[in-house]
Coordinates of C-alpha atoms in Angstrom, one line a residue:
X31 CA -5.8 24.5 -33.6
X32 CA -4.6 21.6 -31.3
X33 CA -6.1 18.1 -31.8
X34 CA -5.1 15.9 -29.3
X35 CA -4.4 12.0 -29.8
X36 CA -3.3 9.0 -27.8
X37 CA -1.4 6.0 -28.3
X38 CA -2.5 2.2 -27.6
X39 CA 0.5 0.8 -29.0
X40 CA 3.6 2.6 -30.6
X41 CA 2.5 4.3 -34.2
X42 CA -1.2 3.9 -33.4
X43 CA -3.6 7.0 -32.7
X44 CA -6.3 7.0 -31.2
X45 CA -8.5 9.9 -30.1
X46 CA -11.7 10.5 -28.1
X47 CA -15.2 10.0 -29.3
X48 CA -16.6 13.9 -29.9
X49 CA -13.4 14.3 -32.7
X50 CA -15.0 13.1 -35.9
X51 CA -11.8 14.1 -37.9
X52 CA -8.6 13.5 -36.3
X53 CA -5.2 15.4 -37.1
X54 CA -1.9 13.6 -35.9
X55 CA -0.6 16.2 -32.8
X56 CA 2.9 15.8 -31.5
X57 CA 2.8 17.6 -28.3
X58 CA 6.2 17.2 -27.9
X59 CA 7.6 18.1 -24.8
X60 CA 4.3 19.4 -23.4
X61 CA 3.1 15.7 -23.6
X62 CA 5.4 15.7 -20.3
X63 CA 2.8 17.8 -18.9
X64 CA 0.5 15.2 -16.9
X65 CA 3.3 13.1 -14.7
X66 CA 6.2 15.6 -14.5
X67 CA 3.4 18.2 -13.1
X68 CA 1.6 15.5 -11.0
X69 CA 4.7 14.0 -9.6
X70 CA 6.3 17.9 -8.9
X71 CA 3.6 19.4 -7.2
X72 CA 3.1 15.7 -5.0
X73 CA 6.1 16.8 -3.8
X74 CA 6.0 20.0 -3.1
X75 CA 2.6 20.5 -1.5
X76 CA 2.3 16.7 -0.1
X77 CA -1.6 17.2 -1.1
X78 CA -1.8 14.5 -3.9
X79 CA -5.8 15.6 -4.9
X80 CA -4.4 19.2 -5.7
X81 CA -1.5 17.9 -7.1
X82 CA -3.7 15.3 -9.7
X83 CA -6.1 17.3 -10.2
X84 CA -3.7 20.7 -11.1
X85 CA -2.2 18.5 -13.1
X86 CA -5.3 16.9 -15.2
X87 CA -6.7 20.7 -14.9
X88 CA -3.4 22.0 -17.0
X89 CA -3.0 19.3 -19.2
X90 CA -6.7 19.5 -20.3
X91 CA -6.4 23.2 -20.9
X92 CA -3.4 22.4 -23.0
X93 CA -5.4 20.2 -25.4
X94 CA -8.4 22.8 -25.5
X95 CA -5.9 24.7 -27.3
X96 CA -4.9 26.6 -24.1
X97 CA -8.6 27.7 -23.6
X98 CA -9.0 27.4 -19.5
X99 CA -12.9 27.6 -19.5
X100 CA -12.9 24.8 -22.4
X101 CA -10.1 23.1 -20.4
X102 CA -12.2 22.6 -17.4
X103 CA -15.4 21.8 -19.0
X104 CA -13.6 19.2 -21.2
X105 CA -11.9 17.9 -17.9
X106 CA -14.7 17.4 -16.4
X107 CA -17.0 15.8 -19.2
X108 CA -14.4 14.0 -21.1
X109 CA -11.9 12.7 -18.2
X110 CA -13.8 12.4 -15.1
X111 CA -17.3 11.9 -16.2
X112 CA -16.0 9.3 -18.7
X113 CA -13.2 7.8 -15.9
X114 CA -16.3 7.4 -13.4
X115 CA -18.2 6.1 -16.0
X116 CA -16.7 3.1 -17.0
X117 CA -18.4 0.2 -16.0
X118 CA -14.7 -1.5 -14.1
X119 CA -14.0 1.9 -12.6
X120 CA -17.8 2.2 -11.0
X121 CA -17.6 -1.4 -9.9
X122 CA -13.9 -0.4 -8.1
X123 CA -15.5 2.7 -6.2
X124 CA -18.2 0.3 -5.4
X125 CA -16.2 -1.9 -3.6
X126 CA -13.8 0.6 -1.3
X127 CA -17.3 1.4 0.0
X128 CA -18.4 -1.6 0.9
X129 CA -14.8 -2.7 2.3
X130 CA -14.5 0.7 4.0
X131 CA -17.8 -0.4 6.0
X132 CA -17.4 -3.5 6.8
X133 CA -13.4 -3.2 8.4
X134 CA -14.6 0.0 10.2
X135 CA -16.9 -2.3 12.1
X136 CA -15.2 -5.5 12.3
X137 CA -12.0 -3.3 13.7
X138 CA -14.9 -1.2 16.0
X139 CA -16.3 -4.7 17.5
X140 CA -13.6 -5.7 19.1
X141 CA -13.1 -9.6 17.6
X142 CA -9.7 -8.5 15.9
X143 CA -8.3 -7.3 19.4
X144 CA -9.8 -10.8 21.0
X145 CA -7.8 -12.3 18.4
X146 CA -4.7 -10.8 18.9
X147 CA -4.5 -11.4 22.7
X148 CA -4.7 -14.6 22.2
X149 CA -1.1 -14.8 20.4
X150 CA 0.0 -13.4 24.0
X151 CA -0.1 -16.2 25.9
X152 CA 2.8 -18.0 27.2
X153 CA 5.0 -15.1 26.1
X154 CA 8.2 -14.3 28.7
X155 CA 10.7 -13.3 26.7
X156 CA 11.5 -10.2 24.6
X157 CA 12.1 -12.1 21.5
X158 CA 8.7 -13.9 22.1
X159 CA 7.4 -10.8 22.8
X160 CA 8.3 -9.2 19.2
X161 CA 8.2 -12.7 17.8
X162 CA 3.7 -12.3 19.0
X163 CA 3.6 -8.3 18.2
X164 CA 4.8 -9.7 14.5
X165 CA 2.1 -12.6 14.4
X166 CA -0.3 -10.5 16.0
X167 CA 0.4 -8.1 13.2
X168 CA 0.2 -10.5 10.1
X169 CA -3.5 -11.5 11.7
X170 CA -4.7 -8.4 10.9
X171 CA -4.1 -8.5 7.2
X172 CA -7.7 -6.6 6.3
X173 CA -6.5 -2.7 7.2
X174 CA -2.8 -1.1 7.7
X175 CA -4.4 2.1 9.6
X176 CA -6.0 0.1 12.3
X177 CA -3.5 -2.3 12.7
X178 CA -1.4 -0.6 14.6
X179 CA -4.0 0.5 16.8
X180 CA -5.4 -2.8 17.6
X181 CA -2.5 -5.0 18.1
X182 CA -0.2 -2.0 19.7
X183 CA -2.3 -1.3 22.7
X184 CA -2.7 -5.3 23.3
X185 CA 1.0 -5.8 24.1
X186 CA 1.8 -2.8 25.2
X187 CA 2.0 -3.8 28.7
X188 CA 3.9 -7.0 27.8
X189 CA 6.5 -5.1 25.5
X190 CA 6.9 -3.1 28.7
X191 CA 7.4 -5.8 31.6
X192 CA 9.6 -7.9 28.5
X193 CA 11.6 -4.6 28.5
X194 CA 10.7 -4.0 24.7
X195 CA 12.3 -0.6 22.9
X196 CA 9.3 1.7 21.8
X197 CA 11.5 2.1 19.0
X198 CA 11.3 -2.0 18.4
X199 CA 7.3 -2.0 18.7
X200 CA 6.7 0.5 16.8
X201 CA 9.0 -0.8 13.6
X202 CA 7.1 -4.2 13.8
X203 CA 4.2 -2.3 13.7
X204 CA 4.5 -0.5 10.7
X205 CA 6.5 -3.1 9.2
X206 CA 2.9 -5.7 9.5
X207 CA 0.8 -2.5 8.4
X208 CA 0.9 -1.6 4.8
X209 CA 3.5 -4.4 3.0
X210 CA 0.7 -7.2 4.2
X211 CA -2.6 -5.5 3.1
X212 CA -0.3 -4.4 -0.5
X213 CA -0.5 -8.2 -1.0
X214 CA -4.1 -8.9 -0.4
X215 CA -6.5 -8.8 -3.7
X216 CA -9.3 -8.6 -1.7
X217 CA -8.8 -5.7 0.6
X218 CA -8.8 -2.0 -0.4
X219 CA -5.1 -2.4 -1.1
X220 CA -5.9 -4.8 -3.8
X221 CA -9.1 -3.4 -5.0
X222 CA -7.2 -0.1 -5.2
X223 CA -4.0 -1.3 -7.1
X224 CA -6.1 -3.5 -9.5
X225 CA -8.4 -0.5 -10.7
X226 CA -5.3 1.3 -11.5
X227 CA -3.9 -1.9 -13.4
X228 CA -7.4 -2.6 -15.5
X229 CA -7.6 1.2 -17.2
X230 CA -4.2 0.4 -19.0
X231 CA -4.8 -3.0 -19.7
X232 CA -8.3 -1.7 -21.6
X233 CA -6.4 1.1 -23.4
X234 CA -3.5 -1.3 -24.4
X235 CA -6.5 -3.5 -25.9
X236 CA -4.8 -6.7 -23.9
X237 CA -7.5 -9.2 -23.2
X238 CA -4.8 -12.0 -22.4
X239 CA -4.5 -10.8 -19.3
X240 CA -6.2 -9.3 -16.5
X241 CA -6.2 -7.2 -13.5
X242 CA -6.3 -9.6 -11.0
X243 CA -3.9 -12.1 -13.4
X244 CA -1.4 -9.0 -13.2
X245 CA -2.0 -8.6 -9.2
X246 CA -1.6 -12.2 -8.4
X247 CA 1.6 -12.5 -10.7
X248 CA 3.4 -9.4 -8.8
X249 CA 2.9 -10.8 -5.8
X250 CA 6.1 -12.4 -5.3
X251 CA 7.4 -10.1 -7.4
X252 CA 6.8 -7.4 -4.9
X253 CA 9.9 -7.6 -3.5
X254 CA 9.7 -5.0 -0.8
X255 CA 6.8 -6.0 0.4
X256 CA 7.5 -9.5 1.2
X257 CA 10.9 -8.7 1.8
X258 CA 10.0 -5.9 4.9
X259 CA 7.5 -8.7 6.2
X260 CA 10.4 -11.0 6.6
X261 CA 12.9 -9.3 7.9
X262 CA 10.6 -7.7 10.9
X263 CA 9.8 -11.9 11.8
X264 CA 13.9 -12.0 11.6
X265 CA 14.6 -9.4 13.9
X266 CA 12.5 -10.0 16.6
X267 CA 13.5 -13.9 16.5
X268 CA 17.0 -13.7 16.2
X269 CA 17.2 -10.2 18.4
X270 CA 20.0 -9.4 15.7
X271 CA 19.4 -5.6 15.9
X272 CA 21.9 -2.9 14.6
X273 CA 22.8 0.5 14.2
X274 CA 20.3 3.2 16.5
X275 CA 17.7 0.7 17.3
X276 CA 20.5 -1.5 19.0
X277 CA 21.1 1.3 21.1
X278 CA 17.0 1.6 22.0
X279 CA 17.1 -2.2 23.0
X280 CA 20.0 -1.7 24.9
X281 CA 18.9 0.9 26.9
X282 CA 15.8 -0.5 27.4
X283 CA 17.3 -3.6 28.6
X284 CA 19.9 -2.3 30.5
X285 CA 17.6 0.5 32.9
X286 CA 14.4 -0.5 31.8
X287 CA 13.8 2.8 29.6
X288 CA 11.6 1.4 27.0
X289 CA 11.5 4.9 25.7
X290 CA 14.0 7.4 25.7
X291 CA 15.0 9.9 28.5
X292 CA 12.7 13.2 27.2
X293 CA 10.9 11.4 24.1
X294 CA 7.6 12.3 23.8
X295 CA 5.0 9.0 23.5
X296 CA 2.6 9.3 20.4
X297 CA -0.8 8.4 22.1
X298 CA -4.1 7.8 20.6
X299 CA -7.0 9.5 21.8
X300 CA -9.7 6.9 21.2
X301 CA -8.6 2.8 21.1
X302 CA -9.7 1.1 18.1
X303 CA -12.3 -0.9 20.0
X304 CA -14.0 1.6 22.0
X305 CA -16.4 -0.8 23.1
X306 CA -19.5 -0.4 25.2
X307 CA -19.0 -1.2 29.6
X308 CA -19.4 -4.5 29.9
X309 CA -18.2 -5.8 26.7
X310 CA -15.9 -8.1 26.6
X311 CA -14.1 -8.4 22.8
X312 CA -14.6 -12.4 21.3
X313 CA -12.6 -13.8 18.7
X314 CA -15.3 -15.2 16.9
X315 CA -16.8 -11.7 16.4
X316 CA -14.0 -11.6 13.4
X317 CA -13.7 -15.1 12.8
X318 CA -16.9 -15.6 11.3
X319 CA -18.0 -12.6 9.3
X320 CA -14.1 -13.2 7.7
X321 CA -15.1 -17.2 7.2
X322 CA -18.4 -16.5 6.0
X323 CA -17.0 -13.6 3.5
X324 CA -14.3 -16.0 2.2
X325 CA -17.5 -18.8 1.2
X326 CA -19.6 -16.1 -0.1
X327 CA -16.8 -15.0 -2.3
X328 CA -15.5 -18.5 -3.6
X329 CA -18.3 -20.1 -3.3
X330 CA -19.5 -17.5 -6.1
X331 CA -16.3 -17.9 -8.0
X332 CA -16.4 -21.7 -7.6
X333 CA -19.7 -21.7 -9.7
X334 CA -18.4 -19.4 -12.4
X335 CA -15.9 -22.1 -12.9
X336 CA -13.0 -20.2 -11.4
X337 CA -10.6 -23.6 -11.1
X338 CA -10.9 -24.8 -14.7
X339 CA -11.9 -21.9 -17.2
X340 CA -11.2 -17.6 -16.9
X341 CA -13.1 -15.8 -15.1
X342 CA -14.4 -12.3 -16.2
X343 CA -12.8 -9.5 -13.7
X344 CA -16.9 -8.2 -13.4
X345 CA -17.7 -11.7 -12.3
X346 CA -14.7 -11.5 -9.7
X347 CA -15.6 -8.2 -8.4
X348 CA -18.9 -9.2 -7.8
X349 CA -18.2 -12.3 -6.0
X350 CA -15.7 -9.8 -3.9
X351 CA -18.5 -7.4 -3.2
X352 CA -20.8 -9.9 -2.5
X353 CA -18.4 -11.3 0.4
X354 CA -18.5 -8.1 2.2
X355 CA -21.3 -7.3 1.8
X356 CA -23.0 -11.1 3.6
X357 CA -20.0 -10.7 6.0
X358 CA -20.9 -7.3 7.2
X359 CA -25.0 -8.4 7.4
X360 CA -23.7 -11.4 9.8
X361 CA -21.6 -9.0 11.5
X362 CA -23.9 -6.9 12.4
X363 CA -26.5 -9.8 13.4
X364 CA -23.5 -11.1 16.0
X365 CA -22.9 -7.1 17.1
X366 CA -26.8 -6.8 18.1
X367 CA -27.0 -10.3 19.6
X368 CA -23.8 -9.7 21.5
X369 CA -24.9 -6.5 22.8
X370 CA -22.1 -4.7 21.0
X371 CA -23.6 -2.4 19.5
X372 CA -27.1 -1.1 18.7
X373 CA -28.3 -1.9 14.7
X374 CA -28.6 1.9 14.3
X375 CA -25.0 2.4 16.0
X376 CA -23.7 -0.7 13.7
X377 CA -24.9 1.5 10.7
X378 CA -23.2 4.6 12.0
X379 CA -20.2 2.9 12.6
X380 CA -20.7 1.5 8.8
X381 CA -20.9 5.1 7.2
X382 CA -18.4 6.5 8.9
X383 CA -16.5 4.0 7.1
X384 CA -17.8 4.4 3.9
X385 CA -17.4 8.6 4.7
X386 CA -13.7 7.8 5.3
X387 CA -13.0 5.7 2.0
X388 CA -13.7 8.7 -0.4
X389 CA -10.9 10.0 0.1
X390 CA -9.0 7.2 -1.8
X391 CA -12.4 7.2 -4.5
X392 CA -11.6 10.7 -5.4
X393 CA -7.5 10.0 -6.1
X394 CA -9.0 7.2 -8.3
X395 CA -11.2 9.4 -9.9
X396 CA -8.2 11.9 -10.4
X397 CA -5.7 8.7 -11.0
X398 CA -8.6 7.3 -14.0
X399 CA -8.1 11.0 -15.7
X400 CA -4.4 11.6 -15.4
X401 CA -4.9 7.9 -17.3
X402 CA -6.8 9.7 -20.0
X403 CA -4.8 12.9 -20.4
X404 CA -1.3 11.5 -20.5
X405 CA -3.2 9.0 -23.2
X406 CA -4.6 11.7 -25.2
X407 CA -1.1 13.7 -25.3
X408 CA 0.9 10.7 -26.1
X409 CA 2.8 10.7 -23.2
X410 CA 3.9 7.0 -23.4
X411 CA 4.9 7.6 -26.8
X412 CA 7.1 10.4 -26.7
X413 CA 9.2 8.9 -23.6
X414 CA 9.5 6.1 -25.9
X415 CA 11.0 8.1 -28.3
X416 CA 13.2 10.4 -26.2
X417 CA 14.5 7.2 -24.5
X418 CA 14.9 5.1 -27.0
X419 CA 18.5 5.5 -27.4
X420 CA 19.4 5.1 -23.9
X421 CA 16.4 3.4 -22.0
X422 CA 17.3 0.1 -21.6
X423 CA 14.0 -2.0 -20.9
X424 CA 15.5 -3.7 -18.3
X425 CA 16.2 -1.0 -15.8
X426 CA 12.7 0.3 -16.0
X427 CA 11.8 -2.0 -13.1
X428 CA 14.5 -0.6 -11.1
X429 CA 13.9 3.3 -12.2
X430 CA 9.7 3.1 -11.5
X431 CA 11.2 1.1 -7.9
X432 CA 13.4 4.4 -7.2
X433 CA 10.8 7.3 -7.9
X434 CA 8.2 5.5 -6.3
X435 CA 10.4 5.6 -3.6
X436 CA 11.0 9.0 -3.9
X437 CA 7.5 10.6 -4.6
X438 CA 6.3 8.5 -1.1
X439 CA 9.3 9.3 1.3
X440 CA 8.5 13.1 0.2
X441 CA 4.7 13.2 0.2
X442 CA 3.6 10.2 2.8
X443 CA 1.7 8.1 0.6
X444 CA 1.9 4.9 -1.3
X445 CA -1.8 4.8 -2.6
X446 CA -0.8 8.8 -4.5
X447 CA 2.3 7.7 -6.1
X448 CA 0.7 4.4 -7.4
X449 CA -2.0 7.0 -8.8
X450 CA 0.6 8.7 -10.5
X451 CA 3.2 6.4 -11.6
X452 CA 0.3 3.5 -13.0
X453 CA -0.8 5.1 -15.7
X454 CA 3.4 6.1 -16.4
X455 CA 4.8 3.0 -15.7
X456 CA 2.5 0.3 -17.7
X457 CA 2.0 2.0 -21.2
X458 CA 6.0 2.4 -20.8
X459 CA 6.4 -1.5 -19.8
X460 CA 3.6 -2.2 -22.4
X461 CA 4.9 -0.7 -25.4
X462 CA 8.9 -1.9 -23.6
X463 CA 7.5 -5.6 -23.7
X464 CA 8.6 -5.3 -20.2
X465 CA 7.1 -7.9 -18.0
X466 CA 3.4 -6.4 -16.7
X467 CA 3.5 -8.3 -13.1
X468 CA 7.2 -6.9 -12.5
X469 CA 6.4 -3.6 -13.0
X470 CA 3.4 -3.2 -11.4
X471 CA 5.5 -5.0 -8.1
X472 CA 8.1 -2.2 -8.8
X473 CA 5.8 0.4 -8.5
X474 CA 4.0 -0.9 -5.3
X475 CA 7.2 -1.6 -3.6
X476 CA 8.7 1.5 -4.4
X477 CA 5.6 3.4 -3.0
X478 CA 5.9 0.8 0.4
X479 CA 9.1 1.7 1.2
X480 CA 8.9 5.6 0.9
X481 CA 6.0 5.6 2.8
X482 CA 6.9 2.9 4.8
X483 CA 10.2 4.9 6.1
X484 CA 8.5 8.9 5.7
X485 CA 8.0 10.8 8.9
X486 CA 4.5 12.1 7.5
X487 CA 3.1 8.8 6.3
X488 CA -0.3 7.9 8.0
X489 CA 1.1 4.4 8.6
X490 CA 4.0 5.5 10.1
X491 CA 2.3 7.9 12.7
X492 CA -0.3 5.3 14.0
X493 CA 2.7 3.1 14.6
X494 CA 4.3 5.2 17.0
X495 CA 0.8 5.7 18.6
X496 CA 0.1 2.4 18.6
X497 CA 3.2 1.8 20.7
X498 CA 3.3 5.1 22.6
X499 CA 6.9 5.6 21.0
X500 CA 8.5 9.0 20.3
X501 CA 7.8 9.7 16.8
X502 CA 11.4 10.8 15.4
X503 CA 12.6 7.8 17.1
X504 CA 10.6 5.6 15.7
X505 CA 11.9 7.4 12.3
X506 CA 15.3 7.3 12.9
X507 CA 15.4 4.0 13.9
X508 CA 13.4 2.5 11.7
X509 CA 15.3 4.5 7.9
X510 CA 18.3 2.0 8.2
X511 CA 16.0 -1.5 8.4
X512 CA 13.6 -0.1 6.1
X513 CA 16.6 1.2 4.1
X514 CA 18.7 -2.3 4.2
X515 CA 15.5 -3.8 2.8
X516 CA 15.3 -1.5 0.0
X517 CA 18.4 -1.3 -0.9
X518 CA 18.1 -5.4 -1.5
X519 CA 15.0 -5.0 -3.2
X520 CA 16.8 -2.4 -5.4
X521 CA 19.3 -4.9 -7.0
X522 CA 16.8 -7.4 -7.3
X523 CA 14.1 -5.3 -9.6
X524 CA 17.6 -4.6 -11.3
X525 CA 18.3 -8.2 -11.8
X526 CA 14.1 -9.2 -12.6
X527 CA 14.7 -6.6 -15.4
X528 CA 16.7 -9.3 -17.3
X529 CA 15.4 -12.6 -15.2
X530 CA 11.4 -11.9 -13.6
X531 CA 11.3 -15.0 -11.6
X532 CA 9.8 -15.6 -8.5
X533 CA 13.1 -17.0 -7.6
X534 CA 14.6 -13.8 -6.9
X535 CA 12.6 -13.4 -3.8
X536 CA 14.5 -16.4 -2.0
X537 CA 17.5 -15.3 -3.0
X538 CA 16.4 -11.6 -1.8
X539 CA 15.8 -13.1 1.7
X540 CA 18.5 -15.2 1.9
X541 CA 20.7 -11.9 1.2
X542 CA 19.2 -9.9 3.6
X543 CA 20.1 -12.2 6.5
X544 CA 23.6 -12.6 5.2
X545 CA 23.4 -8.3 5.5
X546 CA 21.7 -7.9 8.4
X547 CA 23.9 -10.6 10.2
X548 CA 27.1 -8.7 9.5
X549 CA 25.4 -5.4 10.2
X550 CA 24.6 -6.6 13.6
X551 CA 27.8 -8.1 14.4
X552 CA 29.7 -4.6 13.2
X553 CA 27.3 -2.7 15.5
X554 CA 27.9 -5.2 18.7
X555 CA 31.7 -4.7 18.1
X556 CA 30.7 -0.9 17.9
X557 CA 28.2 -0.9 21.0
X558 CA 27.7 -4.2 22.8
X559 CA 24.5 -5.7 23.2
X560 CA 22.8 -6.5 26.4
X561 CA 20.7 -9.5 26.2
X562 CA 19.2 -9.4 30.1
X563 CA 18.1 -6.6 32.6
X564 CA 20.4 -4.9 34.4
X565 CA 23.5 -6.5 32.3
X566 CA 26.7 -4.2 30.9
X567 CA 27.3 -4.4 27.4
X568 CA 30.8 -3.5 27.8
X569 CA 30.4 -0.6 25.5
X570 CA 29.5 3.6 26.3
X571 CA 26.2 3.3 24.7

């Protein structure tokens, strides 16, 4: 019979609590099982709950001894009863609720609109235009799928009078949706990626560090993130467009044709601030539930002593929780006073955004038992061995970066390849003595720029709604910037894997001007570029 074991460092076995005698197991190959079936059937079926939970279904049967029914009872009690049970892991799913709730309203009310109009004042050229679409963009840092929606619709008659490509908007869209909110621990982004960091930590028995420690440290390690985020604010200052979206913002300058000759505009059916008749959106609507979050939650910290001793990640989370949840009360006292909304329409609005985060609570769910599956197999330790020979620990940075990557482009979602390749990628870098925070940045970034650039990714869609753009367009356009980014990100992970320093990330930026400046003078030679209505660019374009 089949005993199965896991691994918190290399040579170590460990095995659940029910075994009272435990037998050594090589699984071998089979231990395999968990990612390579995950990641395959991501792929394939671009469902990532049937592909996690197929694969946490197959790998349990294995270790019942390839009994199904015992497979799926042990599943269930040992993996996701456990997984949910877990005191981090419940205080996780706690908070996507409450952050689920509170940006559905604050994003329903109407102050994040108010204060994105305001960034459109004084704006008369194109390149101030996209220079206030991208700064309109970063000031909605708290969701990536409303973004889009709320700051796209506010310029969209600007970006047309300013003679804006579709194609333009909607890559500044997408490029201020998902690489900001991957950089923010307190957001569902954050809250998400650091309950996929803690479960390894735990099982790696590293109390040194920290899921948050590990977060903050990847941040400017997360090369694509910061990197995409840049180079949007580039291109809309310097106008130093290239390849097809040179083309879009030249015809759009030249006739006027913001969007091309038989595209088909993406269009929303609701606005994100379907406000009552007779409302008009204020800025301090978002203002102050976010400035009284942010004193809730340090204000907490502050008195656990969070500037001059560690604080425990519980203590954290609560103070996190705790922000939301005073910032949605005063939100909904300014919604009632206002005349926004009703308090029984504020707590519909609320539910409906707690219904929409469970989505992301069952991959976590699924993620947490993949975690304890590819544990009890030994999956960590037989790549180890199999690679050992060839697997330098410095390229593992750069190979996580590339099937993240992957995985997202193919299946349109950065938040189901970070559930696959977390609990892949840190036992690997952990029993490697490969640097935690770079890793964890690898994975993210990799998982950006799939989705970031993939024609089925949420993110992607809503920003060619959000700028009524032709959907392919926005695609095609959009796969050699997000590309060029990548493909400098690429060499850098490559170069972290001997050097992690935060260092890289200014000379990542200061390389992808150097590229994008050559790129756009080859293309102008190519094309032309017309810089004022009406005007010839010399070029068939």
């Amino acid at each position: 019979m089949l005993l199965f074991v896991g691994f918190r460092h290399p040579g170590e076995i460990i095995a659940p609590a029910f075994f009272k005698e435990v037998l050594y197991v090589d699984y071998g190959f089979l231990s395999l099982v968990p990612p390579v079936l995950a990641i395959a059937l991501a792929v394939l079926t671009k469902n990532i709950i049937v592909s996690l939970f197929v694969a946490v279904f197959v790998s349990s049967v294995i270790l019942a001894d390839w009994n199904p029914f015992l497979g799926l009872t042990r599943m269930i009690h040992d993996y996701m009863f456990n997984a949910v049970a877990e005191d981090i892991n419940m205080q996780a799913l706690f908070m996507m609720v409450v952050i689920g709730g509170f940006v559905a309203l604050l994003t329903k009310s109407g102050g994040a609109s108010a204060f994105t109009s305001a960034v459109t004042r004084r704006i008369d050229t194109r390149a101030k235009c996209e220079t206030g679409i991208w700064l309109g963009g970063l000031a909605i840092w708290f969701t990536d799928n409303g973004n889009s929606l709320i700051v796209g619709p506010i310029f969209e008659a600007l970006a047309e009078k300013l003679r804006v490509s579709r194609e333009k908007f909607s890559y500044i869209l997408d490029c201020t949706t998902s690489p900001i909110c991957a950089l923010i621990p307190i957001i569902g982004w954050g809250v998400y990626t650091m309950s996929l960091i803690q479960p390894e930590l735990d099982k790696a028995g590293i109390t040194t560090s920290t899921d948050l420690s590990v977060f903050m440290a990847a941040i400017p390690l997360n090369f694509y993130a910061v990197l995409t985020l840049f180079m949007a604010g580039l291109m809309a200052v310097t106008q130093w467009d290239y390849g097809p979206m040179l083309r879009a913002q030249n015809r759009a300058m030249k006739a006027g044709e913001t969007i091309r000759a038989g595209g088909t505009p993406m269009r929303a059916e609701a606005q994100a601030d379907d406000l009552p008749a007779g409302v008009t959106p204020k800025i301090y609507t978002m203002v102050v539930p976010l400035v009284v979050l942010l004193t809730v939650m340090f204000s907490y910290l502050t008195y656990k002593g969070l500037w001059h001793t560690k604080v425990a990640g519980s203590e954290i989370r609560t103070g996190v929780a705790a922000g939301f949840m005073v910032g949605t009360i005063v939100l909904i006292v300014i919604c009632v006073l206002e005349k926004i909304f009703s308090f029984n329409r504020c707590l519909s609005i609320i539910s409906g955004g707690w219904a929409n985060m469970m989505f992301m609570c069952v991959v976590l769910v699924l993620s947490w038992s993949l975690s304890g599956v590819s544990s009890a197999m030994g999956t960590a330790g037989y790549l180890l061995r199999v690679t050992e020979g060839w697997l330098n620990p410095s390229i593992l940075p750069l190979l996580l970066f590339l099937i993240g990557a992957i995985m997202s482009f193919a299946t349109g979602t950065s938040w189901g390849t970070m559930a696959v390749l977390f609990p892949i990628g840190l036992p690997m870098a952990i029993s490697l003595n490969v640097s935690l925070p770079l890793t964890s940045a690898a994975i993210i970034s990799g998982g950006l720029y799939g989705d970031h650039c993939s024609p089925i990714s949420d993110t992607t869609i809503l920003a060619s709604i959000g700028a009524a753009s032709d959907h392919i367009d926005h695609f095609e356009t959009q796969m050699p910037y997000g590309t060029t980014c990548a493909a400098i990100s690429g060499v850098l992970f490559l170069v972290a894997g001997w050097l992690p320093s935060a260092i890289m990330l200014v000379l990542g930026a200061v390389a992808l001007t150097a590229t994008v400046y050559v790129l756009h003078k080859a293309s102008v030679r190519k094309i032309g570029q017309i810089r004022v209505p009406g005007g010839e660019a010399g070029k068939n374009l």
